[in-house]
Coordinates of C-alpha atoms and ligand atoms in Angstrom, one line a residue:
X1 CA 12.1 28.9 5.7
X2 CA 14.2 28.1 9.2
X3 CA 12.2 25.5 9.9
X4 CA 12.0 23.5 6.5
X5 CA 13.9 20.3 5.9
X6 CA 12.7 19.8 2.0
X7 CA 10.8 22.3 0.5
X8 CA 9.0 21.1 -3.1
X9 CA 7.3 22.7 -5.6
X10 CA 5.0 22.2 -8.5
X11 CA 7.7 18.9 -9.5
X12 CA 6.8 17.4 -12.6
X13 CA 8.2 14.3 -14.5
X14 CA 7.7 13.0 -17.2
X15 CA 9.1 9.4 -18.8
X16 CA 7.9 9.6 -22.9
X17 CA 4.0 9.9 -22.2
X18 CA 4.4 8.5 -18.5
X19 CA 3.4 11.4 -16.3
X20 CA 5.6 9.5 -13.3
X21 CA 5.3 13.1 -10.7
X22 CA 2.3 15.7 -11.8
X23 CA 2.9 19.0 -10.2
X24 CA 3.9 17.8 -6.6
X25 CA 3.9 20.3 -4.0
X26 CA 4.9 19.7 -0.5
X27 CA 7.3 20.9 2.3
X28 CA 9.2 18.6 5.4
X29 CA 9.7 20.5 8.3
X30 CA 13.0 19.9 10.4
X31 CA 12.5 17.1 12.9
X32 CA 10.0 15.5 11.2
X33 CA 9.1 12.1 9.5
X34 CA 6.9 12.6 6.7
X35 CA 5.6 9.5 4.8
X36 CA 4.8 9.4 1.0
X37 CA 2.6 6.3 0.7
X38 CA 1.5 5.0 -2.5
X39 CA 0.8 2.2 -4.3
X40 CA 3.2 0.7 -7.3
X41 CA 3.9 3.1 -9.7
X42 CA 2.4 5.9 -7.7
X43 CA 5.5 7.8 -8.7
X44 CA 7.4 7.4 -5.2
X45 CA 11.0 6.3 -6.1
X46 CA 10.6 8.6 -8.8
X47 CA 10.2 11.3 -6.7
X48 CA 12.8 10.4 -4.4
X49 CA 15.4 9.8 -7.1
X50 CA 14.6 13.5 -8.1
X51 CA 14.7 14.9 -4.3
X52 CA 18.2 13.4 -3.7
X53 CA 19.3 14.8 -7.2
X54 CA 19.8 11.2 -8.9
X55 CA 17.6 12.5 -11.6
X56 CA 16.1 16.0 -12.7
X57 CA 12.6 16.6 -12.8
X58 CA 11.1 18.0 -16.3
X59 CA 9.8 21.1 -14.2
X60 CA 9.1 22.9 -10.1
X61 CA 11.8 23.1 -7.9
X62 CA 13.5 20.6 -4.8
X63 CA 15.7 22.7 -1.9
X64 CA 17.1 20.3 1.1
X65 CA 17.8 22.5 4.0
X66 CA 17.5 25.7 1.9
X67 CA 19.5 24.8 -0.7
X68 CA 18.5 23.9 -4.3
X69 CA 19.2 20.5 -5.6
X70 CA 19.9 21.5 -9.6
X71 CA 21.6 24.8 -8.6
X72 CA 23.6 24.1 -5.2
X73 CA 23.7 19.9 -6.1
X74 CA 27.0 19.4 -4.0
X75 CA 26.0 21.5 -0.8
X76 CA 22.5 20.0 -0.7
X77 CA 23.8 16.7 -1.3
X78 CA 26.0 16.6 1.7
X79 CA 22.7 17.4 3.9
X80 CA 21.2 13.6 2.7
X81 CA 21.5 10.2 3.5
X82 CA 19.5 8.1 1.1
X83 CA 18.5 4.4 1.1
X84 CA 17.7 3.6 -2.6
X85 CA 14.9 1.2 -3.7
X86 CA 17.5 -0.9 -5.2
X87 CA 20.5 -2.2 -3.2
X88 CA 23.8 -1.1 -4.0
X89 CA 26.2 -3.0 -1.4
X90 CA 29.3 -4.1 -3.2
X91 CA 28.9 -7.5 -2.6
X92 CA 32.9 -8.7 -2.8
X93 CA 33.7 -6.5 -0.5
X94 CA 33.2 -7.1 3.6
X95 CA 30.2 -4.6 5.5
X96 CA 33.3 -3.0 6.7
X97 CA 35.2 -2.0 3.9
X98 CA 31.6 -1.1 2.5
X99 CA 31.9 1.6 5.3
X100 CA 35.6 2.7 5.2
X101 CA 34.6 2.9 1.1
X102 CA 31.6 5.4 1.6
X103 CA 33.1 7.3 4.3
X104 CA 36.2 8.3 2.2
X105 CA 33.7 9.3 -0.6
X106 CA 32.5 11.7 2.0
X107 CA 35.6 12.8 3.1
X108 CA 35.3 11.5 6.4
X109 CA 39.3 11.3 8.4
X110 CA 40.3 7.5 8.7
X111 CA 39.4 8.4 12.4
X112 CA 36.2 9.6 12.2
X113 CA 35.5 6.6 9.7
X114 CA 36.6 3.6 12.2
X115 CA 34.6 5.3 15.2
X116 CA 31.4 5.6 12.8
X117 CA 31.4 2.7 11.7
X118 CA 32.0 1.0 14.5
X119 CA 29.0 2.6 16.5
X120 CA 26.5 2.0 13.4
X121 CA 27.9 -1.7 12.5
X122 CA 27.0 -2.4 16.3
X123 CA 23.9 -0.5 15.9
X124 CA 22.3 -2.6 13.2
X125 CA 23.3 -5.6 15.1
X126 CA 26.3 -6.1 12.2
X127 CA 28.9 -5.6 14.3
X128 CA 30.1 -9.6 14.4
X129 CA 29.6 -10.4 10.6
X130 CA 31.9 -7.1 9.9
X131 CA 34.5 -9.3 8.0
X132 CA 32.4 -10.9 6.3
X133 CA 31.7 -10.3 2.2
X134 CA 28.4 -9.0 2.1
X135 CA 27.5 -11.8 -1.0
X136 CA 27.0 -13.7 2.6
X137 CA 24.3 -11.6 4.1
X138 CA 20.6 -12.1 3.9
X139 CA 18.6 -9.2 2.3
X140 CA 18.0 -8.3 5.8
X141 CA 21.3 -7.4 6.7
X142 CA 22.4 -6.1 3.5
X143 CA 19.2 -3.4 4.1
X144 CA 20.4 -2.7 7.3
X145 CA 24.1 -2.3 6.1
X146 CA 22.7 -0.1 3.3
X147 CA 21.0 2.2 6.2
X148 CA 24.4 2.0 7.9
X149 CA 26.0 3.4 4.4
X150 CA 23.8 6.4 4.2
X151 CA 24.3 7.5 8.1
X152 CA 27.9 7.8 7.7
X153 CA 28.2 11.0 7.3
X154 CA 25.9 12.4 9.6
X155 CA 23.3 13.5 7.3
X156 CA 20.7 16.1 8.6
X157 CA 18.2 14.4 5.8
X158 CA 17.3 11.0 5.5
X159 CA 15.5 9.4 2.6
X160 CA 14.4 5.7 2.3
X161 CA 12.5 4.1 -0.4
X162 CA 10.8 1.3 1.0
X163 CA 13.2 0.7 3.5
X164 CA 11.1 -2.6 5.3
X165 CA 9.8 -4.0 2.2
X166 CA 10.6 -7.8 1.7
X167 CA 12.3 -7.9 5.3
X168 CA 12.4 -10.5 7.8
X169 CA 10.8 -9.3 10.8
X170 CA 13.7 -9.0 13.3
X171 CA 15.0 -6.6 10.2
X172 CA 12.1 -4.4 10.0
X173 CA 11.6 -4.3 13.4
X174 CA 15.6 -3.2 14.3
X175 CA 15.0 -0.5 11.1
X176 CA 12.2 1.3 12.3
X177 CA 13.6 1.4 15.6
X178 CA 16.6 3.3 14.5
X179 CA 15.0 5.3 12.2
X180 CA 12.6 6.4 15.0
X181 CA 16.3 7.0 17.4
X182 CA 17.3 9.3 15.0
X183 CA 14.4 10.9 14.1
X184 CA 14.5 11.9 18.2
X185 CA 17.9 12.9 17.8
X186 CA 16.7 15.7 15.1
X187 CA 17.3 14.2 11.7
X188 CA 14.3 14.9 9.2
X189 CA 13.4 11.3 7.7
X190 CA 11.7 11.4 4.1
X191 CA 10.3 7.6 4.1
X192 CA 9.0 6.3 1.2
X193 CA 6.5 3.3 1.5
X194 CA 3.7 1.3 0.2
X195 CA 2.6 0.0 3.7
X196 CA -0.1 1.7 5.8
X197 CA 1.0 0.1 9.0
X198 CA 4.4 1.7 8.9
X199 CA 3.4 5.3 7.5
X200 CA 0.6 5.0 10.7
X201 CA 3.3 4.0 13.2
X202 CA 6.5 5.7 11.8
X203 CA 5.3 9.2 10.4
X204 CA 4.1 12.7 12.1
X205 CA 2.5 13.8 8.5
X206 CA 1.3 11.4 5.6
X207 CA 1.4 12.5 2.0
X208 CA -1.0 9.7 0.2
X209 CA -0.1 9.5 -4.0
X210 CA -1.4 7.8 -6.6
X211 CA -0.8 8.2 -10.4
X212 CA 1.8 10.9 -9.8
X213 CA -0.5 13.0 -7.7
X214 CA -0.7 13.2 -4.0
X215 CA -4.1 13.1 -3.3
X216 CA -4.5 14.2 0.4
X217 CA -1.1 15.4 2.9
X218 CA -2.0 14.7 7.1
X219 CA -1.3 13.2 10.2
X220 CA -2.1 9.7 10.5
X221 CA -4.5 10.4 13.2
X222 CA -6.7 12.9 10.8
X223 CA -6.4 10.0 7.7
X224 CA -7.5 6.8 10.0
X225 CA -10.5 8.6 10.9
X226 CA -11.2 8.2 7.2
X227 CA -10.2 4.7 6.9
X228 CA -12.7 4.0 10.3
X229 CA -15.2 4.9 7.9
X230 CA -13.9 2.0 5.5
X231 CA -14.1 -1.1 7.8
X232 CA -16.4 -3.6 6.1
X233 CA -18.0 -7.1 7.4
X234 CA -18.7 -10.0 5.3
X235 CA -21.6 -11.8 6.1
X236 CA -23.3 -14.7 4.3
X237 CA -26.7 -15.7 5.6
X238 CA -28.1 -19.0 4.7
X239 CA -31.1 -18.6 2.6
X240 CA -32.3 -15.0 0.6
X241 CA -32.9 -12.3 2.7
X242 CA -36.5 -10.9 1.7
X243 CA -36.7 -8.1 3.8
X244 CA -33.7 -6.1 2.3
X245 CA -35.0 -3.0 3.3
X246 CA -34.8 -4.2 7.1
X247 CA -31.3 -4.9 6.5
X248 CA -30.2 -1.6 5.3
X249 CA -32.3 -0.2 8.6
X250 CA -29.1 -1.6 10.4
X251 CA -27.7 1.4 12.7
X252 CA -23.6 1.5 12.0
X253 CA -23.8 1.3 7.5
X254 CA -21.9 3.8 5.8
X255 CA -22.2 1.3 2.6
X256 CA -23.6 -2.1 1.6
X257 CA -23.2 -3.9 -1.5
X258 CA -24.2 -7.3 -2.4
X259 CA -21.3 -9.8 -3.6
X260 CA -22.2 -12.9 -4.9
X261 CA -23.9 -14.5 -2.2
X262 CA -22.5 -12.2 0.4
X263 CA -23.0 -8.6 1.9
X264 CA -20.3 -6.5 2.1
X265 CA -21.1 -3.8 4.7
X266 CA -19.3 -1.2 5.1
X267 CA -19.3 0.8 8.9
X268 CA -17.3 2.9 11.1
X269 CA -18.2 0.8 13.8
X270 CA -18.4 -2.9 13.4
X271 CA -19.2 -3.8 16.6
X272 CA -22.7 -2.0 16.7
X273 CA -23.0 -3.1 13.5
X274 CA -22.2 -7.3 14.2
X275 CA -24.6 -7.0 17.5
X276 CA -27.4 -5.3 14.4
X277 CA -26.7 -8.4 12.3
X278 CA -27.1 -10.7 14.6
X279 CA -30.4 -9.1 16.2
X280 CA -31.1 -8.8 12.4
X281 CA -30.8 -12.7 11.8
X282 CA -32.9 -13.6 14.8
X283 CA -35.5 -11.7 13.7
X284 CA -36.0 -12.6 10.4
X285 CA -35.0 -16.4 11.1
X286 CA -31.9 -16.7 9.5
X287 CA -28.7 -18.7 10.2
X288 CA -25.7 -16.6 9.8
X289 CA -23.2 -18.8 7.9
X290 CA -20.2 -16.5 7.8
X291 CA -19.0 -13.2 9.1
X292 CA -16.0 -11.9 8.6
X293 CA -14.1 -8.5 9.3
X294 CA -12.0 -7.1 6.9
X295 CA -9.7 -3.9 7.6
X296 CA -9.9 -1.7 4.4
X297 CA -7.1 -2.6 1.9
X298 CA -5.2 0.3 0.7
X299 CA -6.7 0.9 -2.6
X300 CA -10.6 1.2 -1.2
X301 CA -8.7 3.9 1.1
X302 CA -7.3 5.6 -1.4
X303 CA -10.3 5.9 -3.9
X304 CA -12.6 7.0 -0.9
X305 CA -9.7 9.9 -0.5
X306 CA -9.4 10.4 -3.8
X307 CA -12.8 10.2 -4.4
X308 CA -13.8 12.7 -1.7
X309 CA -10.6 14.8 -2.5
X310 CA -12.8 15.4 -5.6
X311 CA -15.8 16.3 -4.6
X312 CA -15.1 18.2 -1.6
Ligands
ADP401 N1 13.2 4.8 -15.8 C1 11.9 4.8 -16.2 N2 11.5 4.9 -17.5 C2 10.3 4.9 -17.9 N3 9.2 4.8 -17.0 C3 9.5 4.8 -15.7 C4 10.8 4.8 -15.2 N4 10.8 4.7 -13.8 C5 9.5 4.7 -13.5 N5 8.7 4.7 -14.6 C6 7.2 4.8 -14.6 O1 6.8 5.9 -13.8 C7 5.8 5.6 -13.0 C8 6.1 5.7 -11.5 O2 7.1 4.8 -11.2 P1 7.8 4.7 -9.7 O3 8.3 6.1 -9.4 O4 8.8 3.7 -9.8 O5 6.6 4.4 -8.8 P2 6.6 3.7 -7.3 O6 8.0 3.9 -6.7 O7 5.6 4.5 -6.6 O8 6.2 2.3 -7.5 C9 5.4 4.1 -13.3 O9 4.3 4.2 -14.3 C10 6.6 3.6 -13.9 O10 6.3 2.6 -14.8
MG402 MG1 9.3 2.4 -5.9

């Protein structure tokens, strides 16, 4: 138990007939950035929103740090930071008072406030549009003000719902940065996202969910060896292949299908696989009018996990 940041169990939620969470179980361990990746409506801010005690699930249990979120709300609440899906800047009011306001709602001494905020207004590159009302800034900088809002008090967990999503590049970039500084400097980062870039660069562990389920929990490493498997070339040849039996001799196909005019091959290694084609085309006299490579989009990942999750 030392070592756990959250600890969840068997979580179920429920909206009328929606099952938004089915029976989640999962733990963070201190130190660590664990992604929950999922598509829309996978059932991520909802579990978030129950996690940081915004909402209660219908059934299973959420402890931060050791400490229940129904039963010891306002001790486990003061272990979190959380960035919510929607932004909640007060938007007549300047970044800094946004700061001085949240850290008097944590209690923080008008000290402690002016020093925070100082270092995390300058850390989020804010620092020179402090004065400023915050109906000024660009999404950008109102996400990055809303990550300076949650690290105010010093929380031991932080949780983001899509943190990056929307952002200008320069934004994103400066975000994950931090979050990866903090991260080093021991805070246990719950991060919510939809993008399989930023789970793969940002996270130690990977819970992938879909319809309220998570379907498979481990390092990116261990899950991009499954989407290797998912790579797929294009390829549109210029007349009807006849020998179709030649072409799924090819070494390098996990999985062909025909589309239209074109192939759609599936390989864990395209570049055995293009060198095949081509040898392929020469041989049987064909022009190749199109090849293309495609990285596998998230939902061809995500039935191939699911998929095997079933079977296996
Ligand atoms: N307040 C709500 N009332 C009713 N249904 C909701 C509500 N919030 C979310 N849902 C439904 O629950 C499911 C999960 O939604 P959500 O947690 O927002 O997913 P995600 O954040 O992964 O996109 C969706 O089917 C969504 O329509
Ligand atoms: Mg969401």
């Amino acid at each position: 138990m030392g070592d756990i940041a959250i600890q969840v169990s068997n979580l179920t939620k429920l909206y009328g007939k929606t099952l938004a969470v089915d029976r989640i179980n999962f733990e963070v361990k201190k130190g660590e950035i664990f992604g929950f990746l999922g598509p829309n409506g996978a059932g991520k801010t909802t579990t978030q929103r129950i996690l940081t005690g915004i909402i209660k699930a219908n059934s299973g249990t959420v402890s931060i740090m050791g400490l229940n979120i129904e039963t010891e709300s306002f001790y486990a609440k003061r272990q979190i930071g959380v960035v919510p899906e929607i932004a909640n800047v007060y938007i007549d009011l300047s970044a800094w008072n946004n700061l001085m306001l949240i850290g008097s709602l944590y209690g923080l001494s008008k000290k402690n406030r002016i020093a925070k905020a100082e270092e995390l207004l300058k850390l989020f590159n804010l620092y020179e549009r402090k004065d400023e009302k915050t109906k000024t800034f660009s999404k950008g900088m109102k996400q990055r003000l809303l990550l300076a809002m949650a690290l105010m008090s010093e929380p031991k967990v932080l949780f983001l719902d899509e943190p990056t999503s929307g952002l200008d590049v320069q934004s994103c970039r400066l975000i994950r940065e931090k979050i990866l500084e903090f991260n080093r400097h021991d805070m246990s980062i719950f991060l919510t996202t939809h993008n399989i870039t930023e789970a793969d660069q940002m996270c130690n562990r990977v819970a992938i969910v879909n319809h309220g389920k998570i379907a498979v929990i481990d390092t990116p490493e261990k899950l991009k060896k499954e989407f290797q498997f998912m790579q797929v070339i294009e390829v549109l040849f210029n007349k009807e292949i006849q020998n179709k039996r030649e072409l799924e001799k090819m070494r390098g196909i996990s999985k062909i299908q025909k589309v239209n005019d074109k192939f759609k091959i599936y390989t864990d290694d395209t570049d055995c696989l293009i060198r095949e084609i081509i040898n392929f085309s020469h041989r049987e006299k064909l022009k190749i009018i199109s090849l293309n490579t495609l990285a596998p989009n998230l939902e061809e990942v995500f039935l191939k996990i699911v998929e095997e999750h079933k079977s296996g």
